[in-house]
Coordinates of C-alpha atoms in Angstrom, one line a residue:
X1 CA -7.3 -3.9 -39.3
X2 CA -5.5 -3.4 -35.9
X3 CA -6.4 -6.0 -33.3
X4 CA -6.9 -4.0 -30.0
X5 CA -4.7 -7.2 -27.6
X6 CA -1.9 -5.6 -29.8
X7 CA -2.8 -2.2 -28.2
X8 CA -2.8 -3.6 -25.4
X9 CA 0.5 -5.4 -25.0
X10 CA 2.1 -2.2 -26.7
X11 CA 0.5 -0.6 -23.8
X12 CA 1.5 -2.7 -20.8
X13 CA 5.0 -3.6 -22.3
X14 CA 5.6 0.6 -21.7
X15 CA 3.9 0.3 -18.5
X16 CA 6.0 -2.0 -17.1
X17 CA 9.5 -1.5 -19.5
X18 CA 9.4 -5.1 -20.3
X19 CA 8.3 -7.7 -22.7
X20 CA 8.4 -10.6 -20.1
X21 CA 6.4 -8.2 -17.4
X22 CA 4.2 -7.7 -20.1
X23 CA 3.6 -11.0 -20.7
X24 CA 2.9 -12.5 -17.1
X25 CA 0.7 -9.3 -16.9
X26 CA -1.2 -10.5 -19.8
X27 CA -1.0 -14.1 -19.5
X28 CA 1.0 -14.8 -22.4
X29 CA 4.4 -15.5 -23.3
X30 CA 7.4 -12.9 -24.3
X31 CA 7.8 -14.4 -27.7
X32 CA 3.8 -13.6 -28.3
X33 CA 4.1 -9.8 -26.8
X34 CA 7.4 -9.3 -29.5
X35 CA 4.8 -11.0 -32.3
X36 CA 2.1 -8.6 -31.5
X37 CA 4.2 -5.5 -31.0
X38 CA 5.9 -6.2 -34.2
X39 CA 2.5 -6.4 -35.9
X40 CA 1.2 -3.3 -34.4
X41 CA 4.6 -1.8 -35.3
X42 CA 3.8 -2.7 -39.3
X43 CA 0.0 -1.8 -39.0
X44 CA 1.0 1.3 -38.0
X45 CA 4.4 1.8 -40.1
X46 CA 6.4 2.9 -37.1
X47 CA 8.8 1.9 -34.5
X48 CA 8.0 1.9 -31.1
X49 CA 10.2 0.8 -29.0
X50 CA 14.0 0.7 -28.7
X51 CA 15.9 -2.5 -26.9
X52 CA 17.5 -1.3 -23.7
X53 CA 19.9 -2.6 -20.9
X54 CA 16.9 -3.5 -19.3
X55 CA 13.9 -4.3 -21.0
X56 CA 12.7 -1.8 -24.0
X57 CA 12.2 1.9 -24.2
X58 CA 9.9 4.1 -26.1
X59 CA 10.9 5.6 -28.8
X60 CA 9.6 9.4 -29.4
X61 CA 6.9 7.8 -31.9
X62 CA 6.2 5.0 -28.9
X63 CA 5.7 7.9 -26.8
X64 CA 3.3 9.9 -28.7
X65 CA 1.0 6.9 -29.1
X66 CA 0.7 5.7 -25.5
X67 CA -1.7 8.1 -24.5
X68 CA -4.0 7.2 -27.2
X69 CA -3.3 3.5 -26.9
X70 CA -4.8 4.3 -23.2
X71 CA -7.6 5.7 -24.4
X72 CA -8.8 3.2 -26.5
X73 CA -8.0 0.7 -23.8
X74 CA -9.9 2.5 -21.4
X75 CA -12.9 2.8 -24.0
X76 CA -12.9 -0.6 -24.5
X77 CA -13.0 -1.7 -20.7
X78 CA -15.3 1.0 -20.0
X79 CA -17.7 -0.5 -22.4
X80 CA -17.5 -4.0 -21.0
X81 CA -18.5 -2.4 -17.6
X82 CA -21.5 -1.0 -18.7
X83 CA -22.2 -4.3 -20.2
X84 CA -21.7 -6.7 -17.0
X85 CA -23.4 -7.2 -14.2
X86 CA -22.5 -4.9 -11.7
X87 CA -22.4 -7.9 -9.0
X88 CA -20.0 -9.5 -10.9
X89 CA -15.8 -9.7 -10.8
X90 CA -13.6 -11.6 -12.1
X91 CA -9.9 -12.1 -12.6
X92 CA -6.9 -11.7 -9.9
X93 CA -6.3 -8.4 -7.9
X94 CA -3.0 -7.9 -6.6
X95 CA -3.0 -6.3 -3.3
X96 CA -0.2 -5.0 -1.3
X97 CA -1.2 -4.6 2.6
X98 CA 0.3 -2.7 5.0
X99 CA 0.6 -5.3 8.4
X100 CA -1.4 -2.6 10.5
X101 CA -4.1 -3.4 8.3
X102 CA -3.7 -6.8 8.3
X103 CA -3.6 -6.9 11.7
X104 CA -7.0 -5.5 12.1
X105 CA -9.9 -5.0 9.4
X106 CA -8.0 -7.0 6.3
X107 CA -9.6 -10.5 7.4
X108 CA -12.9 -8.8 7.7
X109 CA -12.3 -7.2 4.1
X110 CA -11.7 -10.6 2.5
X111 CA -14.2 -12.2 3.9
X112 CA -17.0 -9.5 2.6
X113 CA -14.8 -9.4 -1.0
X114 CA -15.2 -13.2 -1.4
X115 CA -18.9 -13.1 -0.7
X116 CA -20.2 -10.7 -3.2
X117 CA -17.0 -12.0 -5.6
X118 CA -16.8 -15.3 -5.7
X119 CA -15.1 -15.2 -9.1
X120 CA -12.2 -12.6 -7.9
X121 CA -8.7 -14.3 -6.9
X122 CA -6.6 -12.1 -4.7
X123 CA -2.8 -12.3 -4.5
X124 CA -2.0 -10.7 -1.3
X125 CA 1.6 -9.2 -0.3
X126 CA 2.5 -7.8 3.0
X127 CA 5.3 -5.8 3.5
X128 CA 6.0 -2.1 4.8
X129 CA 5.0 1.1 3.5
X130 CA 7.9 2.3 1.8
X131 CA 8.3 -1.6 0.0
X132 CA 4.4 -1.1 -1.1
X133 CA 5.0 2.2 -2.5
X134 CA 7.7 0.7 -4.6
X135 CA 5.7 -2.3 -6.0
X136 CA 2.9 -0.2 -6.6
X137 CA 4.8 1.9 -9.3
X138 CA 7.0 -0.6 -11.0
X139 CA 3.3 -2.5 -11.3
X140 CA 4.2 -5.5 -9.3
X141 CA 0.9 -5.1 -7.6
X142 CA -2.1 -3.0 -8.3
X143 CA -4.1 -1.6 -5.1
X144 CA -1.9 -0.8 -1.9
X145 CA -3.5 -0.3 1.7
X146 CA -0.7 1.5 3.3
X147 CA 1.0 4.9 4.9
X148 CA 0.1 7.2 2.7
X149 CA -0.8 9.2 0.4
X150 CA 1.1 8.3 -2.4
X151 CA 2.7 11.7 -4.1
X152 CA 3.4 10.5 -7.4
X153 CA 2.0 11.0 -10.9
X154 CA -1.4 9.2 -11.6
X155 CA -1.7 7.6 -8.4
X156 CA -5.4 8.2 -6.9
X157 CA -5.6 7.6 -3.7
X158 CA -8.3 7.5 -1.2
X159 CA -8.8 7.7 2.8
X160 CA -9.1 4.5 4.2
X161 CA -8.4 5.1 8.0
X162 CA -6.2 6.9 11.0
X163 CA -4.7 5.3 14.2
X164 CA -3.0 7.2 16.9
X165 CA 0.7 6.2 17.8
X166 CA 1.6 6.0 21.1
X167 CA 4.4 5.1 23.4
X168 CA 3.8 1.4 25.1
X169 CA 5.6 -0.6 27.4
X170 CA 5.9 -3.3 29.8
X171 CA 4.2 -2.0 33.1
X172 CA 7.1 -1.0 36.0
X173 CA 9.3 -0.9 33.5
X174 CA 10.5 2.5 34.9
X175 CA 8.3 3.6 37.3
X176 CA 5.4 3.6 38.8
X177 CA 4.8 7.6 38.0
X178 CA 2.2 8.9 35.9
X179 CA 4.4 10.7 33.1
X180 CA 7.5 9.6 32.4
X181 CA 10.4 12.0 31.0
X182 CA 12.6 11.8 27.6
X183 CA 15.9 10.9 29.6
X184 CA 14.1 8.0 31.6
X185 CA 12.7 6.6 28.2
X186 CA 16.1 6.6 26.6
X187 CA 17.9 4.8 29.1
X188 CA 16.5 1.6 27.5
X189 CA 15.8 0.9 23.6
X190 CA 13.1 2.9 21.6
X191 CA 11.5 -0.1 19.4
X192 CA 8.9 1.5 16.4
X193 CA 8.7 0.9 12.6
X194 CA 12.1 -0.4 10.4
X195 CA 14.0 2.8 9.7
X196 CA 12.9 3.8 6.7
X197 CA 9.6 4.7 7.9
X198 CA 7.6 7.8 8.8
X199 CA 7.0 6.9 12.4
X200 CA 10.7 5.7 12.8
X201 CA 12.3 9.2 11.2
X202 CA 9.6 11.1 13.5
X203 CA 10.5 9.6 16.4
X204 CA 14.1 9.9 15.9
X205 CA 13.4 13.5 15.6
X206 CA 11.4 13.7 19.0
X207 CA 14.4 12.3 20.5
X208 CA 17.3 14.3 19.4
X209 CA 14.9 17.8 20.0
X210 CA 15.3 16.5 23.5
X211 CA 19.0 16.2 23.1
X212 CA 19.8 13.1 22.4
X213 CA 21.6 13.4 18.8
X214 CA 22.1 8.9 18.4
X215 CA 19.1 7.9 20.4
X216 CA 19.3 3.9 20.6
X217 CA 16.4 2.6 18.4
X218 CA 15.5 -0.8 17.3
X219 CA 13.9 -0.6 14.1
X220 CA 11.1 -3.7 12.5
X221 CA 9.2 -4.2 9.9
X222 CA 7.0 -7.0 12.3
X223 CA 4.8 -5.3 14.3
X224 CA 4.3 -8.2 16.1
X225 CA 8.3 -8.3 16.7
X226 CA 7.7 -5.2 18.4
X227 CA 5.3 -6.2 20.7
X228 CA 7.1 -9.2 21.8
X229 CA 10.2 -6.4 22.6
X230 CA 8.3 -4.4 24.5
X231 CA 6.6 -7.6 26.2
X232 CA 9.6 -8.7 27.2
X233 CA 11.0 -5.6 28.9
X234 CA 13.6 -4.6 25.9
X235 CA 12.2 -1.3 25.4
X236 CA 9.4 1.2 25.3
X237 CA 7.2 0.6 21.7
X238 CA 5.8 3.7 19.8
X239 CA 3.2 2.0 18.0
X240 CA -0.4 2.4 17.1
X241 CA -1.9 0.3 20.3
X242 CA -5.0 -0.7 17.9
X243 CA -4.5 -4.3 17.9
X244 CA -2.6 -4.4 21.1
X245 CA -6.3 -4.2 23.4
X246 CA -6.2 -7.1 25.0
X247 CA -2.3 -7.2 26.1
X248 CA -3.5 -3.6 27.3
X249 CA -6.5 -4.7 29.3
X250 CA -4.8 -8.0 30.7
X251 CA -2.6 -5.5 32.1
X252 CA 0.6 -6.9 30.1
X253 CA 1.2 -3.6 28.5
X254 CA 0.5 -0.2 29.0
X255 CA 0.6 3.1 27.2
X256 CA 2.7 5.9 28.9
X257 CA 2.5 9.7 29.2
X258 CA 5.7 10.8 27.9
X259 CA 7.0 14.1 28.4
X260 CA 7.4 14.5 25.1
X261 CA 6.1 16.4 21.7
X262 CA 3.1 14.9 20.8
X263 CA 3.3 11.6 18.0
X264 CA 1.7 12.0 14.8
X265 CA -1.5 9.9 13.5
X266 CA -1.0 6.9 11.2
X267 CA -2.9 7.9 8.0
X268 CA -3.9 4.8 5.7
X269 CA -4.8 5.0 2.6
X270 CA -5.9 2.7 -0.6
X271 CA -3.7 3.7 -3.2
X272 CA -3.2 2.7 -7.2
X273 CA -2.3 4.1 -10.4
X274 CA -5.6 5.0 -12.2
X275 CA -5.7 3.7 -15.8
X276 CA -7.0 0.7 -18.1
X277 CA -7.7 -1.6 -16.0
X278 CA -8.2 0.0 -12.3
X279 CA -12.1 -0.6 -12.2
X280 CA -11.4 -3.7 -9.5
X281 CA -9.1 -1.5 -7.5
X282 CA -12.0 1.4 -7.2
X283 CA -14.8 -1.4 -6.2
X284 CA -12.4 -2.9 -3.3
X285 CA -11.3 0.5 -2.3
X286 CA -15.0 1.5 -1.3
X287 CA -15.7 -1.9 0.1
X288 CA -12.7 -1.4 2.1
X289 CA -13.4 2.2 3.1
X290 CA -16.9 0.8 4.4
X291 CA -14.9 -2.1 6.9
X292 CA -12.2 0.3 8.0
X293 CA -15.0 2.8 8.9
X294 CA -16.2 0.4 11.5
X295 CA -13.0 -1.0 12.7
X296 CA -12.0 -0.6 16.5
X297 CA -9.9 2.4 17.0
X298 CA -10.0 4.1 13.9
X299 CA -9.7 8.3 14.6
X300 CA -10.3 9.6 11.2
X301 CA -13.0 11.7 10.9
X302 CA -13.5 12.8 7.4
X303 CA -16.9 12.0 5.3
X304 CA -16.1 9.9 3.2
X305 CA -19.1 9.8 1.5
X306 CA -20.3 7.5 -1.1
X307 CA -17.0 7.0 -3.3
X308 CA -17.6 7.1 -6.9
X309 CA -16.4 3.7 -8.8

């Protein structure tokens, strides 16, 4: 008879290209993930995977038998979900957050999560966009609020929310006029996301349409390092001025009428690679499309219905 965990760890040890990922993804230890895949591997009478540089690779058998390794993993946890209470969670999320959200609906989020799932331990990671993306598909985390959507195979992703950008700064830091031109703007630093980002390259573009091909940028991953530039009379910001109300309405910062192509939204969205084990990433997506619904300053204005989970 073939024990299912061995499915499974033949499963996650392709998922992640390693038999120690494996392992801390399954709470045991490497040498148990080589015991089990060497079971399945006589169970079944074939090699799976071939040692590589790095980790372990499939092998064309390996490869043929994932997607049905899947399947009976995702029969298996589909059947203890009909089972359970519906009220009930368990086990630890890892969620990547993009600081935007953190700096607005997130605390709201985990408060509401730890109320109707007491038993569900989050392991939260806030970085940029691009760094989510990247943890997201090597596995390293397994729901991402961030810049998205995410274009890649497998990943669903769902709508979670949309702030404007816009161009803030200290007020009289150039004039006391009601639009202010490219040129002005540019005689002092343009501080926005690190330069890697979608707000940073757009931006950049803005700028050199208006002829200025090395326009000096400061690039951060903090937002809050930005604000404190802009604050402190550095630069002009272009950032979404969501969580920047009250340095707005105590008249510390302002947001100015450049003469300029219009900035693009900021589109969020909740973002994970469907499979086995994505049920707790579905449930905290809707709960988190429900908070980010409400949230001050939010533009987007699809339906977004009830989402199936």
């Amino acid at each position: 008879m073939i024990d299912l965990r061995n499915i499974e760890t033949f499963f996650w040890a392709a998922a992640l290209g390693s038999l120690r990922a494996a392992g801390e993804k399954l709470g045991t230890t490497q040498p148990a993930v080589s015991q089990r895949i060497a079971a399945l591997e006589l169970a079944l009478g074939v090699k799976l995977f071939d040692r590589a540089a790095r980790g372990v690779r499939l092998t064309a058998k390996g490869q043929e038998l994932l997607a049905h390794a899947e399947q009976l993993i995702q029969a298996r946890n589909g059947l203890i979900e009909a089972a359970r209470d519906s009220t009930t969670m368990s086990g630890r999320l890892n969620l990547g957050v993009a600081e935007t959200i953190v700096q607005t609906w997130l605390p709201k989020l985990i408060a509401e999560i730890h109320m109707a799932y007491p038993d569900l331990t989050l392991e939260i990671e806030v970085d940029t966009s691009e760094m989510l993306q990247s943890y997201l598909m090597s596995r390293r985390i397994d729901l991402a609020f961030l810049m998205g959507p995410v274009l890649e195979p497998r990943v669903a992703n769902r709508p979670l929310c949309t702030y404007p950008l816009a161009w803030i700064a200290k007020p009289g830091l150039y004039s006391s006029e009601k639009s202010v031109s490219v040129e002005t703007i540019c005689a002092l630093p343009v501080i926005t996301y690190g330069s890697n980002s979608t707000p940073y390259r757009q931006v950049r573009d803005i700028l050199q349409r208006y002829r200025f091909p090395a326009p000096r940028m400061y690039g951060s991953a903090s937002l809050s390092m930005i604000a404190k530039m802009a604050l402190d009379g550095i630069g002009t910001a272009v950032i979404t001025p969501v969580f920047l109300g009250a340095e707005i309405a105590r008249g510390e910062l302002e947001i100015l009428d450049v003469e300029a192509d219009p900035l693009n939204d900021l589109h969020f969205t909740a973002s994970w690679i469907d499979g086995p084990d994505s049920h707790a990433a579905r449930v905290i997506t809707h709960m988190a499309q429900q908070v980010a619904r409400n949230s001050v300053g939010n533009v987007l204005i699809t339906d977004l219905g009830s989402e199936e989970i």
